[in-house]
Amino acid sequence: MTDLLRILPSFPAGPFSALLPVIEQQSLSTTDLLTQHPVDLAKQTHIPLLDLKRFIAAVQASLADDLTPEKPLALPKPADVNTEKEDGEGGGDAKDAAAVDEQKLPSEATTAEPADAPCISTLDDTLDAALGGGVPVGCITEFAGESGAGKTQFLLSLCLAVQLPAPRGLGKQALYISTEAALATRRLSQMLAGSAALQNMDVTDRPSLDNILSTVTPDLESQDHILEYQVPVLLARHNIGLLVLDSVAANFRAEFENQGSMGSSLAARSAQLVRLGAHLRDLARRHGIAVVVANQVADRFASSSSSAALQRSLRLPHRTSMGPPPPESPLASRGRQQPPPSTLQATPTSSMPMPTPDDGPPAPPTLFLDHQQRWFTGWGDEPRSSYTLKTPSLGLVWSTQIACRVALFKRPVYGRPRRVAAPLDANDDDGGEDREPTLKSWRRWMKVVFAPHVAASGQGIADAAEFEVNAGGLKGVIKDQSKTRG
């Protein structure tokens, strides 16, 4: 006898009335249905594989609904709507009151959501102002930047700030999922002891490391299992307000970049990225939490007009009389498949020109990805950039899954070393001006690329918020101070 109806009393058995007797006859338990492969179950029960997969999917959905809270979504306050309806019905014509309510409801929902949406602070007022109050709840926020730019520092600050009461936090716990290294507890203790925002707080209100749940996912399989099965249970049983994934690109790059077939590998990776984004968004909306991920970056090469023009002239010799072709990006030229070499080139052909796929006016450069990605990556949006261009990992597919992207920049600060002692020999005095500059420190900036709750920063790093990383965490730099330092 199966224990399905005993474990899930609310399971919709009507659509599967023809399958349940066979499941009962084979004595398959709910654990067997969830752990065994559907192909093996289909061979054992002689049930069509498609029907069996639908039945298992219904069991998983019913189990997930049974674990979710009674109030899954953070909806607008329904009490105000009910009171307005009661006042309208008691005051006069019920139809007029209902019409007024229908007109008020959309405007109230659109105006109340941004104002009532809570945010998690970064423990610094300057950075919170640049982020529009902090990291929003109910969506996916990404911090992208190269190594050492401060991504993990932001994530650790959010893990502490989410434990604070409003308006800085939510008064809840944090869940930290790492794909590269374990949770930096020593750094968290240092931030707790040195943060200026936490010094004057009571002991009962101060954040604690006990309120940060952490785990490590060394590969993509364990990451999918934890996010799909264990995280929903934790969110239902614990008072969690922040889900951190550091980083989202590590396991995907290790899993798919070493495979042989590039086309099938990219297609499979894109499908898993879409599934991951949909799952994280569902967790954020259903449980009212903030999902924050860290993303790596890769080098991006600027387009060269001379090389692009040469490639187009070699590929399209019949267009030389039409004038100079518009510049083409190298990403677009590499992405376009080259036609295979024909084996019938030596055979005589007709005197009429054969139609080619390239006939017609060329596509404008503004339609190429190399031009458009500057508006959603955070790098290359200024006309003349003096720094190396970067691109967040996982490409355009992952960019469409997130709601907010924050780009982090870092620039080295060089200085000439000073001689601290007299030279031992007269010939040893080479002068301080001839010495090579050495690295003194780093300057870092935070830039909002796109977000639903705050306007994007300007081009380049002119309007970005500069910050420092010290023992207490993150500290914003005032604009006047940054100019004097630069």
Short mmCIF file of C-alpha atoms in Angstrom, two decimals:
data_model
loop_
_atom_site.label_atom_id
_atom_site.label_comp_id
_atom_site.label_asym_id
_atom_site.label_seq_id
_atom_site.Cartn_x
_atom_site.Cartn_y
_atom_site.Cartn_z
CA MET A 1 0.00 0.00 0.00
CA THR A 2 1.30 3.42 -0.91
CA ASP A 3 1.46 6.15 1.71
CA LEU A 4 0.79 8.98 -0.74
CA LEU A 5 -2.64 9.99 0.54
CA ARG A 6 -1.49 9.70 4.15
CA ILE A 7 1.50 12.03 3.63
CA LEU A 8 -0.32 14.38 1.26
CA PRO A 9 -4.03 14.40 2.14
CA SER A 10 -4.62 17.35 -0.20
CA PHE A 11 -3.19 15.55 -3.24
CA PRO A 12 -5.54 15.86 -6.27
CA ALA A 13 -6.21 12.17 -6.89
CA GLY A 14 -8.99 12.73 -9.44
CA PRO A 15 -6.86 13.29 -12.57
CA PHE A 16 -4.72 10.25 -11.68
CA SER A 17 -7.48 7.79 -10.72
CA ALA A 18 -6.31 5.34 -13.39
CA LEU A 19 -2.72 5.33 -12.12
CA LEU A 20 -3.30 5.03 -8.38
CA PRO A 21 -4.46 1.35 -8.47
CA VAL A 22 -1.28 0.38 -10.30
CA ILE A 23 0.82 2.33 -7.78
CA GLU A 24 -1.04 0.58 -4.97
CA GLN A 25 -0.50 -2.82 -6.58
CA GLN A 26 3.26 -2.27 -6.86
CA SER A 27 3.44 -0.95 -3.25
CA LEU A 28 5.38 2.14 -4.26
CA SER A 29 5.79 4.65 -1.48
CA THR A 30 6.11 8.41 -1.84
CA THR A 31 9.85 8.10 -1.25
CA ASP A 32 10.12 5.64 -4.13
CA LEU A 33 8.28 8.00 -6.45
CA LEU A 34 10.59 10.91 -5.57
CA THR A 35 13.92 9.08 -5.50
CA GLN A 36 13.76 6.45 -8.24
CA HIS A 37 14.21 7.31 -11.90
CA PRO A 38 10.97 7.64 -13.90
CA VAL A 39 12.24 5.20 -16.53
CA ASP A 40 12.75 2.49 -13.92
CA LEU A 41 9.33 3.16 -12.46
CA ALA A 42 7.75 2.98 -15.93
CA LYS A 43 9.34 -0.42 -16.54
CA GLN A 44 8.12 -1.70 -13.19
CA THR A 45 4.54 -0.43 -13.42
CA HIS A 46 4.08 -0.55 -17.23
CA ILE A 47 2.68 2.99 -17.10
CA PRO A 48 3.44 5.33 -20.02
CA LEU A 49 6.48 7.42 -19.22
CA LEU A 50 4.77 10.76 -19.98
CA ASP A 51 1.84 9.98 -17.66
CA LEU A 52 4.22 8.85 -14.94
CA LYS A 53 6.26 12.05 -15.21
CA ARG A 54 3.10 14.15 -14.91
CA PHE A 55 2.08 12.16 -11.84
CA ILE A 56 5.51 12.63 -10.18
CA ALA A 57 5.45 16.36 -11.02
CA ALA A 58 2.04 16.65 -9.34
CA VAL A 59 3.40 14.89 -6.24
CA GLN A 60 6.36 17.30 -6.09
CA ALA A 61 4.09 20.32 -6.53
CA SER A 62 1.72 19.10 -3.82
CA LEU A 63 4.65 18.50 -1.49
CA ALA A 64 6.03 21.98 -2.15
CA ASP A 65 2.62 23.57 -1.50
CA ASP A 66 2.36 21.68 1.75
CA LEU A 67 5.68 23.17 2.96
CA THR A 68 4.96 26.77 1.97
CA PRO A 69 3.57 29.27 4.49
CA GLU A 70 -0.09 30.15 4.58
CA LYS A 71 0.70 33.65 3.29
CA PRO A 72 3.15 32.99 0.44
CA LEU A 73 3.16 36.35 -1.32
CA ALA A 74 3.69 39.83 0.08
CA LEU A 75 0.55 41.45 -1.29
CA PRO A 76 -0.71 45.01 -0.66
CA LYS A 77 -2.74 45.54 2.48
CA PRO A 78 -6.26 44.16 1.89
CA ALA A 79 -7.67 45.81 5.03
CA ASP A 80 -7.72 49.25 3.45
CA VAL A 81 -9.58 47.89 0.44
CA ASN A 82 -12.23 46.26 2.60
CA THR A 83 -12.77 49.38 4.68
CA GLU A 84 -13.12 51.50 1.57
CA LYS A 85 -15.70 49.08 0.18
CA GLU A 86 -17.66 49.09 3.44
CA ASP A 87 -17.67 52.88 3.53
CA GLY A 88 -18.81 53.01 -0.06
CA GLU A 89 -21.65 50.57 0.49
CA GLY A 90 -22.86 52.39 3.60
CA GLY A 91 -22.67 55.86 2.12
CA GLY A 92 -24.88 55.60 -0.91
CA ASP A 93 -25.07 53.83 -4.22
CA ALA A 94 -23.21 50.51 -4.11
CA LYS A 95 -22.45 50.61 -7.83
CA ASP A 96 -20.80 54.02 -7.59
CA ALA A 97 -18.73 52.87 -4.61
CA ALA A 98 -17.60 49.75 -6.48
CA ALA A 99 -16.65 51.85 -9.50
CA VAL A 100 -14.66 54.19 -7.31
CA ASP A 101 -12.92 51.22 -5.66
CA GLU A 102 -12.00 49.76 -9.04
CA GLN A 103 -10.49 53.07 -10.07
CA LYS A 104 -8.53 53.44 -6.83
CA LEU A 105 -7.15 49.92 -6.60
CA PRO A 106 -4.69 50.01 -9.53
CA SER A 107 -3.29 53.41 -8.58
CA GLU A 108 -2.97 52.41 -4.92
CA ALA A 109 -1.17 49.20 -5.82
CA THR A 110 1.30 50.91 -8.13
CA THR A 111 2.04 53.78 -5.79
CA ALA A 112 2.18 51.77 -2.58
CA GLU A 113 4.53 49.01 -3.76
CA PRO A 114 7.69 51.11 -4.27
CA ALA A 115 7.12 53.13 -1.10
CA ASP A 116 6.36 50.12 1.13
CA ALA A 117 9.01 47.82 -0.37
CA PRO A 118 11.63 47.25 2.37
CA CYS A 119 15.35 47.36 1.67
CA ILE A 120 18.43 45.94 3.38
CA SER A 121 21.13 48.46 4.25
CA THR A 122 24.84 48.20 3.50
CA LEU A 123 25.62 49.76 6.93
CA ASP A 124 26.76 52.99 5.23
CA ASP A 125 24.50 55.95 4.51
CA THR A 126 26.40 57.07 1.40
CA LEU A 127 26.14 53.68 -0.30
CA ASP A 128 22.51 53.31 0.78
CA ALA A 129 21.68 56.64 -0.85
CA ALA A 130 23.32 55.51 -4.10
CA LEU A 131 21.30 52.26 -3.98
CA GLY A 132 18.01 54.01 -3.29
CA GLY A 133 17.81 52.85 0.32
CA GLY A 134 19.65 49.54 -0.01
CA VAL A 135 19.08 46.16 -1.60
CA PRO A 136 15.38 45.65 -2.41
CA VAL A 137 13.31 42.70 -1.18
CA GLY A 138 11.40 40.45 -3.55
CA CYS A 139 13.81 40.38 -6.49
CA ILE A 140 17.32 39.26 -7.54
CA THR A 141 20.19 41.72 -7.08
CA GLU A 142 23.62 41.06 -8.59
CA PHE A 143 27.00 42.50 -7.60
CA ALA A 144 29.43 42.06 -10.49
CA GLY A 145 33.10 42.93 -10.51
CA GLU A 146 36.59 41.58 -10.84
CA SER A 147 38.49 39.90 -8.06
CA GLY A 148 39.19 42.26 -5.17
CA ALA A 149 36.52 44.79 -6.16
CA GLY A 150 34.51 44.22 -2.96
CA LYS A 151 31.74 41.78 -3.92
CA THR A 152 32.11 39.57 -0.86
CA GLN A 153 32.38 42.62 1.39
CA PHE A 154 28.95 43.78 0.24
CA LEU A 155 27.47 40.32 0.78
CA LEU A 156 28.87 40.04 4.30
CA SER A 157 27.58 43.50 5.18
CA LEU A 158 24.11 42.52 4.01
CA CYS A 159 24.22 39.35 6.12
CA LEU A 160 24.75 41.52 9.19
CA ALA A 161 22.35 44.30 8.21
CA VAL A 162 19.39 41.99 7.54
CA GLN A 163 19.36 41.10 11.26
CA LEU A 164 18.82 44.74 12.27
CA PRO A 165 15.33 46.14 12.80
CA ALA A 166 13.73 48.43 10.23
CA PRO A 167 14.60 50.62 8.44
CA ARG A 168 18.16 49.23 8.12
CA GLY A 169 17.15 45.58 8.08
CA LEU A 170 14.32 43.11 8.38
CA GLY A 171 15.04 41.58 11.78
CA LYS A 172 15.57 38.18 10.16
CA GLN A 173 18.30 35.62 9.51
CA ALA A 174 20.52 35.21 6.46
CA LEU A 175 21.30 32.14 4.34
CA TYR A 176 24.76 32.20 2.73
CA ILE A 177 25.46 29.67 -0.05
CA SER A 178 29.08 29.68 -1.21
CA THR A 179 30.46 27.96 -4.30
CA GLU A 180 34.14 28.81 -3.88
CA ALA A 181 35.09 29.03 -0.19
CA ALA A 182 33.49 28.70 3.21
CA LEU A 183 31.84 31.60 5.02
CA ALA A 184 34.43 34.14 6.20
CA THR A 185 33.52 34.07 9.89
CA ARG A 186 36.74 35.80 10.92
CA ARG A 187 35.97 38.73 8.64
CA LEU A 188 32.41 38.89 9.99
CA SER A 189 33.71 39.07 13.56
CA GLN A 190 36.05 41.88 12.52
CA MET A 191 33.19 43.81 10.95
CA LEU A 192 31.03 43.32 14.04
CA ALA A 193 33.78 44.74 16.26
CA GLY A 194 34.77 47.68 14.02
CA SER A 195 31.56 48.81 12.30
CA ALA A 196 30.59 52.34 13.29
CA ALA A 197 26.89 51.64 12.63
CA LEU A 198 26.86 48.81 15.20
CA GLN A 199 28.84 50.41 18.01
CA ASN A 200 26.03 52.23 19.83
CA MET A 201 23.49 49.42 19.60
CA ASP A 202 22.21 47.30 22.45
CA VAL A 203 23.60 43.82 22.86
CA THR A 204 20.20 42.29 22.17
CA ASP A 205 19.82 44.18 18.87
CA ARG A 206 23.35 43.58 17.58
CA PRO A 207 23.78 41.05 14.77
CA SER A 208 25.19 37.65 15.55
CA LEU A 209 27.00 34.97 13.59
CA ASP A 210 24.47 32.45 14.89
CA ASN A 211 21.82 34.06 12.66
CA ILE A 212 23.79 33.36 9.47
CA LEU A 213 23.16 29.89 8.03
CA SER A 214 25.82 28.79 5.54
CA THR A 215 26.67 25.89 3.27
CA VAL A 216 29.15 25.14 0.47
CA THR A 217 28.19 23.78 -2.97
CA PRO A 218 31.34 22.57 -4.74
CA ASP A 219 29.62 21.55 -7.97
CA LEU A 220 26.55 22.34 -9.99
CA GLU A 221 24.70 19.16 -9.03
CA SER A 222 24.88 19.89 -5.31
CA GLN A 223 23.96 23.53 -5.95
CA ASP A 224 20.81 22.57 -7.83
CA HIS A 225 19.83 20.04 -5.17
CA ILE A 226 20.25 22.49 -2.31
CA LEU A 227 18.41 25.32 -4.05
CA GLU A 228 15.60 23.06 -5.28
CA TYR A 229 14.87 20.98 -2.20
CA GLN A 230 16.67 22.16 0.94
CA VAL A 231 16.32 25.93 0.62
CA PRO A 232 12.47 25.93 0.41
CA VAL A 233 12.34 23.84 3.59
CA LEU A 234 14.71 26.23 5.39
CA LEU A 235 12.70 29.25 4.29
CA ALA A 236 9.52 27.64 5.60
CA ARG A 237 10.98 26.67 8.98
CA HIS A 238 13.30 29.61 9.72
CA ASN A 239 12.78 33.36 9.74
CA ILE A 240 15.11 34.08 6.81
CA GLY A 241 15.09 37.40 4.98
CA LEU A 242 18.22 37.19 2.80
CA LEU A 243 19.51 34.51 0.42
CA VAL A 244 23.10 34.98 -0.78
CA LEU A 245 24.76 32.99 -3.59
CA ASP A 246 28.51 33.61 -3.88
CA SER A 247 29.11 33.21 -6.71
CA VAL A 248 26.55 32.30 -9.34
CA ALA A 249 29.05 31.79 -12.18
CA ALA A 250 31.69 29.55 -10.56
CA ASN A 251 29.93 26.19 -10.92
CA PHE A 252 28.48 27.01 -14.35
CA ARG A 253 31.89 27.95 -15.74
CA ALA A 254 33.49 24.82 -14.29
CA GLU A 255 30.69 22.58 -15.60
CA PHE A 256 30.22 23.80 -19.15
CA GLU A 257 33.48 25.38 -20.29
CA ASN A 258 35.32 22.03 -20.30
CA GLN A 259 32.80 20.19 -22.46
CA GLY A 260 33.55 19.33 -26.05
CA SER A 261 30.53 20.46 -28.10
CA MET A 262 30.22 24.23 -27.69
CA GLY A 263 26.77 24.59 -29.25
CA SER A 264 25.01 21.95 -27.17
CA SER A 265 26.92 23.08 -24.07
CA LEU A 266 25.72 26.68 -24.42
CA ALA A 267 22.16 25.55 -25.07
CA ALA A 268 22.13 23.37 -21.95
CA ARG A 269 23.72 26.13 -19.89
CA SER A 270 21.15 28.68 -21.09
CA ALA A 271 18.30 26.34 -20.15
CA GLN A 272 19.70 25.82 -16.65
CA LEU A 273 20.27 29.55 -16.19
CA VAL A 274 16.65 30.30 -17.09
CA ARG A 275 15.50 27.61 -14.67
CA LEU A 276 17.75 28.97 -11.90
CA GLY A 277 16.54 32.53 -12.43
CA ALA A 278 12.89 31.49 -12.36
CA HIS A 279 13.42 29.48 -9.18
CA LEU A 280 15.23 32.30 -7.37
CA ARG A 281 12.57 34.83 -8.37
CA ASP A 282 9.85 32.49 -7.12
CA LEU A 283 11.63 32.14 -3.77
CA ALA A 284 12.04 35.90 -3.49
CA ARG A 285 8.38 36.66 -4.20
CA ARG A 286 6.84 33.72 -2.39
CA HIS A 287 8.75 34.16 0.87
CA GLY A 288 9.36 37.91 0.72
CA ILE A 289 13.16 37.70 0.84
CA ALA A 290 16.02 39.46 -0.92
CA VAL A 291 18.12 37.27 -3.23
CA VAL A 292 21.63 38.64 -3.75
CA VAL A 293 24.23 36.96 -5.98
CA ALA A 294 27.84 37.73 -6.79
CA ASN A 295 29.01 37.39 -10.38
CA GLN A 296 32.43 37.20 -11.94
CA VAL A 297 33.54 39.21 -14.98
CA ALA A 298 35.59 38.47 -18.08
CA ASP A 299 37.69 40.70 -20.32
CA ARG A 300 35.98 42.31 -23.29
CA PHE A 301 37.92 43.59 -26.28
CA ALA A 302 36.98 46.88 -27.92
CA SER A 303 36.04 46.88 -31.59
CA SER A 304 38.64 47.81 -34.20
CA SER A 305 37.26 49.59 -37.25
CA SER A 306 40.26 48.81 -39.43
CA SER A 307 40.23 45.05 -38.82
CA ALA A 308 36.46 44.91 -39.17
CA ALA A 309 36.56 46.77 -42.45
CA LEU A 310 39.28 44.43 -43.71
CA GLN A 311 37.27 41.36 -42.78
CA ARG A 312 34.18 42.70 -44.52
CA SER A 313 36.13 43.64 -47.64
CA LEU A 314 37.57 40.11 -47.86
CA ARG A 315 34.19 38.52 -47.27
CA LEU A 316 32.17 40.86 -49.55
CA PRO A 317 34.37 41.97 -52.48
CA HIS A 318 31.38 42.98 -54.68
CA ARG A 319 30.47 45.81 -52.26
CA THR A 320 33.64 47.82 -52.64
CA SER A 321 31.91 50.25 -54.97
CA MET A 322 29.26 51.08 -52.37
CA GLY A 323 31.65 53.08 -50.21
CA PRO A 324 33.24 52.24 -46.88
CA PRO A 325 31.17 49.77 -44.89
CA PRO A 326 30.06 50.70 -41.40
CA PRO A 327 32.21 49.40 -38.56
CA GLU A 328 31.38 45.95 -37.29
CA SER A 329 31.99 44.57 -33.84
CA PRO A 330 34.33 41.59 -33.44
CA LEU A 331 31.77 39.79 -31.28
CA ALA A 332 29.22 39.92 -34.06
CA SER A 333 31.74 38.84 -36.69
CA ARG A 334 32.85 35.90 -34.58
CA GLY A 335 29.30 34.95 -33.74
CA ARG A 336 28.28 34.79 -37.43
CA GLN A 337 28.91 31.37 -38.90
CA GLN A 338 31.22 31.36 -41.90
CA PRO A 339 29.93 29.47 -44.98
CA PRO A 340 31.68 26.13 -45.51
CA PRO A 341 34.14 25.96 -48.42
CA SER A 342 32.41 24.78 -51.55
CA THR A 343 33.77 21.83 -53.49
CA LEU A 344 32.33 23.09 -56.83
CA GLN A 345 34.31 26.29 -57.15
CA ALA A 346 36.34 24.97 -60.09
CA THR A 347 33.26 24.06 -62.14
CA PRO A 348 32.01 26.65 -64.64
CA THR A 349 29.01 28.60 -63.46
CA SER A 350 26.52 30.89 -65.08
CA SER A 351 27.45 34.46 -65.96
CA MET A 352 24.58 35.73 -63.80
CA PRO A 353 25.61 36.49 -60.21
CA MET A 354 24.33 33.96 -57.73
CA PRO A 355 22.28 35.34 -54.83
CA THR A 356 24.08 35.20 -51.51
CA PRO A 357 22.71 35.53 -47.99
CA ASP A 358 24.74 38.72 -47.55
CA ASP A 359 22.99 40.57 -50.39
CA GLY A 360 21.26 43.74 -49.28
CA PRO A 361 22.19 46.59 -47.00
CA PRO A 362 24.38 45.62 -44.03
CA ALA A 363 22.93 45.68 -40.56
CA PRO A 364 23.67 48.88 -38.64
CA PRO A 365 26.30 48.52 -35.90
CA THR A 366 23.76 49.59 -33.26
CA LEU A 367 22.02 46.21 -33.62
CA PHE A 368 25.14 44.27 -32.69
CA LEU A 369 25.61 42.86 -29.21
CA ASP A 370 28.98 44.61 -28.91
CA HIS A 371 27.18 47.96 -29.04
CA GLN A 372 24.11 47.07 -26.97
CA GLN A 373 25.84 45.28 -24.12
CA ARG A 374 27.37 48.52 -22.88
CA TRP A 375 23.95 49.52 -21.56
CA PHE A 376 23.36 46.46 -19.36
CA THR A 377 26.86 45.27 -18.42
CA GLY A 378 28.16 48.42 -16.71
CA TRP A 379 31.37 48.66 -18.73
CA GLY A 380 31.94 50.62 -21.93
CA ASP A 381 28.99 53.03 -21.71
CA GLU A 382 31.22 56.11 -21.95
CA PRO A 383 32.56 57.23 -25.36
CA ARG A 384 36.25 56.98 -24.49
CA SER A 385 37.14 54.66 -21.63
CA SER A 386 40.68 54.53 -20.32
CA TYR A 387 40.23 51.25 -18.46
CA THR A 388 39.90 47.62 -19.50
CA LEU A 389 36.39 46.67 -20.53
CA LYS A 390 34.72 43.83 -18.65
CA THR A 391 31.59 41.75 -19.18
CA PRO A 392 29.66 39.96 -16.42
CA SER A 393 29.78 36.20 -16.77
CA LEU A 394 26.94 34.00 -18.02
CA GLY A 395 26.09 36.40 -20.83
CA LEU A 396 22.83 37.95 -21.93
CA VAL A 397 20.72 35.00 -20.77
CA TRP A 398 21.53 35.60 -17.12
CA SER A 399 21.20 39.37 -17.50
CA THR A 400 17.52 38.88 -18.35
CA GLN A 401 16.95 36.88 -15.14
CA ILE A 402 17.98 39.54 -12.62
CA ALA A 403 16.18 42.75 -11.64
CA CYS A 404 19.10 44.80 -10.34
CA ARG A 405 22.77 44.86 -11.37
CA VAL A 406 25.45 46.71 -9.43
CA ALA A 407 28.90 46.95 -11.03
CA LEU A 408 32.00 47.32 -8.86
CA PHE A 409 35.18 48.94 -10.17
CA LYS A 410 38.69 49.19 -8.77
CA ARG A 411 41.66 51.30 -9.92
CA PRO A 412 45.23 51.11 -8.64
CA VAL A 413 46.88 54.11 -6.99
CA TYR A 414 50.62 54.32 -7.63
CA GLY A 415 53.30 56.33 -5.88
CA ARG A 416 57.06 56.65 -5.95
CA PRO A 417 58.95 55.08 -3.04
CA ARG A 418 60.81 57.36 -0.69
CA ARG A 419 64.33 56.70 0.52
CA VAL A 420 64.34 56.17 4.26
CA ALA A 421 68.14 55.91 4.73
CA ALA A 422 71.24 57.47 3.22
CA PRO A 423 72.98 55.56 0.41
CA LEU A 424 75.87 53.35 1.43
CA ASP A 425 77.92 54.36 -1.59
CA ALA A 426 78.11 57.56 -3.57
CA ASN A 427 77.39 55.65 -6.78
CA ASP A 428 74.28 54.20 -5.18
CA ASP A 429 72.46 57.53 -5.26
CA ASP A 430 70.22 57.01 -8.31
CA GLY A 431 67.72 59.67 -7.31
CA GLY A 432 64.09 59.15 -6.37
CA GLU A 433 62.75 60.41 -9.68
CA ASP A 434 64.18 57.48 -11.66
CA ARG A 435 62.52 54.85 -9.52
CA GLU A 436 59.52 52.99 -10.86
CA PRO A 437 56.18 53.75 -9.17
CA THR A 438 54.84 51.15 -6.79
CA LEU A 439 51.29 50.20 -5.88
CA LYS A 440 50.09 52.14 -2.83
CA SER A 441 46.39 51.34 -2.58
CA TRP A 442 43.17 50.75 -4.52
CA ARG A 443 40.22 52.99 -5.23
CA ARG A 444 36.81 51.37 -5.59
CA TRP A 445 33.47 52.53 -7.01
CA MET A 446 29.93 51.19 -6.98
CA LYS A 447 27.68 51.84 -9.97
CA VAL A 448 23.99 51.00 -10.44
CA VAL A 449 23.59 49.62 -13.97
CA PHE A 450 19.84 48.95 -13.83
CA ALA A 451 17.38 48.54 -10.98
CA PRO A 452 13.60 48.69 -10.45
CA HIS A 453 13.70 51.01 -7.43
CA VAL A 454 16.41 53.55 -8.27
CA ALA A 455 17.67 55.32 -11.37
CA ALA A 456 20.83 54.05 -13.04
CA SER A 457 24.10 55.88 -12.54
CA GLY A 458 25.59 58.01 -15.30
CA GLN A 459 28.19 57.03 -17.84
CA GLY A 460 31.53 55.80 -16.60
CA ILE A 461 32.38 56.26 -12.94
CA ALA A 462 31.79 60.02 -12.76
CA ASP A 463 28.47 59.56 -10.95
CA ALA A 464 29.38 56.28 -9.26
CA ALA A 465 29.69 56.08 -5.48
CA GLU A 466 33.27 55.65 -4.29
CA PHE A 467 33.83 53.51 -1.22
CA GLU A 468 36.60 52.07 0.91
CA VAL A 469 37.02 48.70 2.59
CA ASN A 470 38.22 48.99 6.17
CA ALA A 471 38.15 46.87 9.30
CA GLY A 472 34.53 47.81 10.01
CA GLY A 473 33.25 46.96 6.52
CA LEU A 474 32.29 49.44 3.80
CA LYS A 475 32.63 53.21 4.03
CA GLY A 476 31.47 55.65 1.38
CA VAL A 477 33.76 58.46 0.23
CA ILE A 478 32.35 61.96 -0.09
CA LYS A 479 32.61 63.48 -3.56
CA ASP A 480 34.81 66.38 -2.45
CA GLN A 481 37.24 64.01 -0.79
CA SER A 482 37.45 61.82 -3.86
CA LYS A 483 38.33 64.82 -6.01
CA THR A 484 41.09 65.90 -3.70
CA ARG A 485 42.45 62.39 -3.62
CA GLY A 486 42.31 61.99 -7.38
#
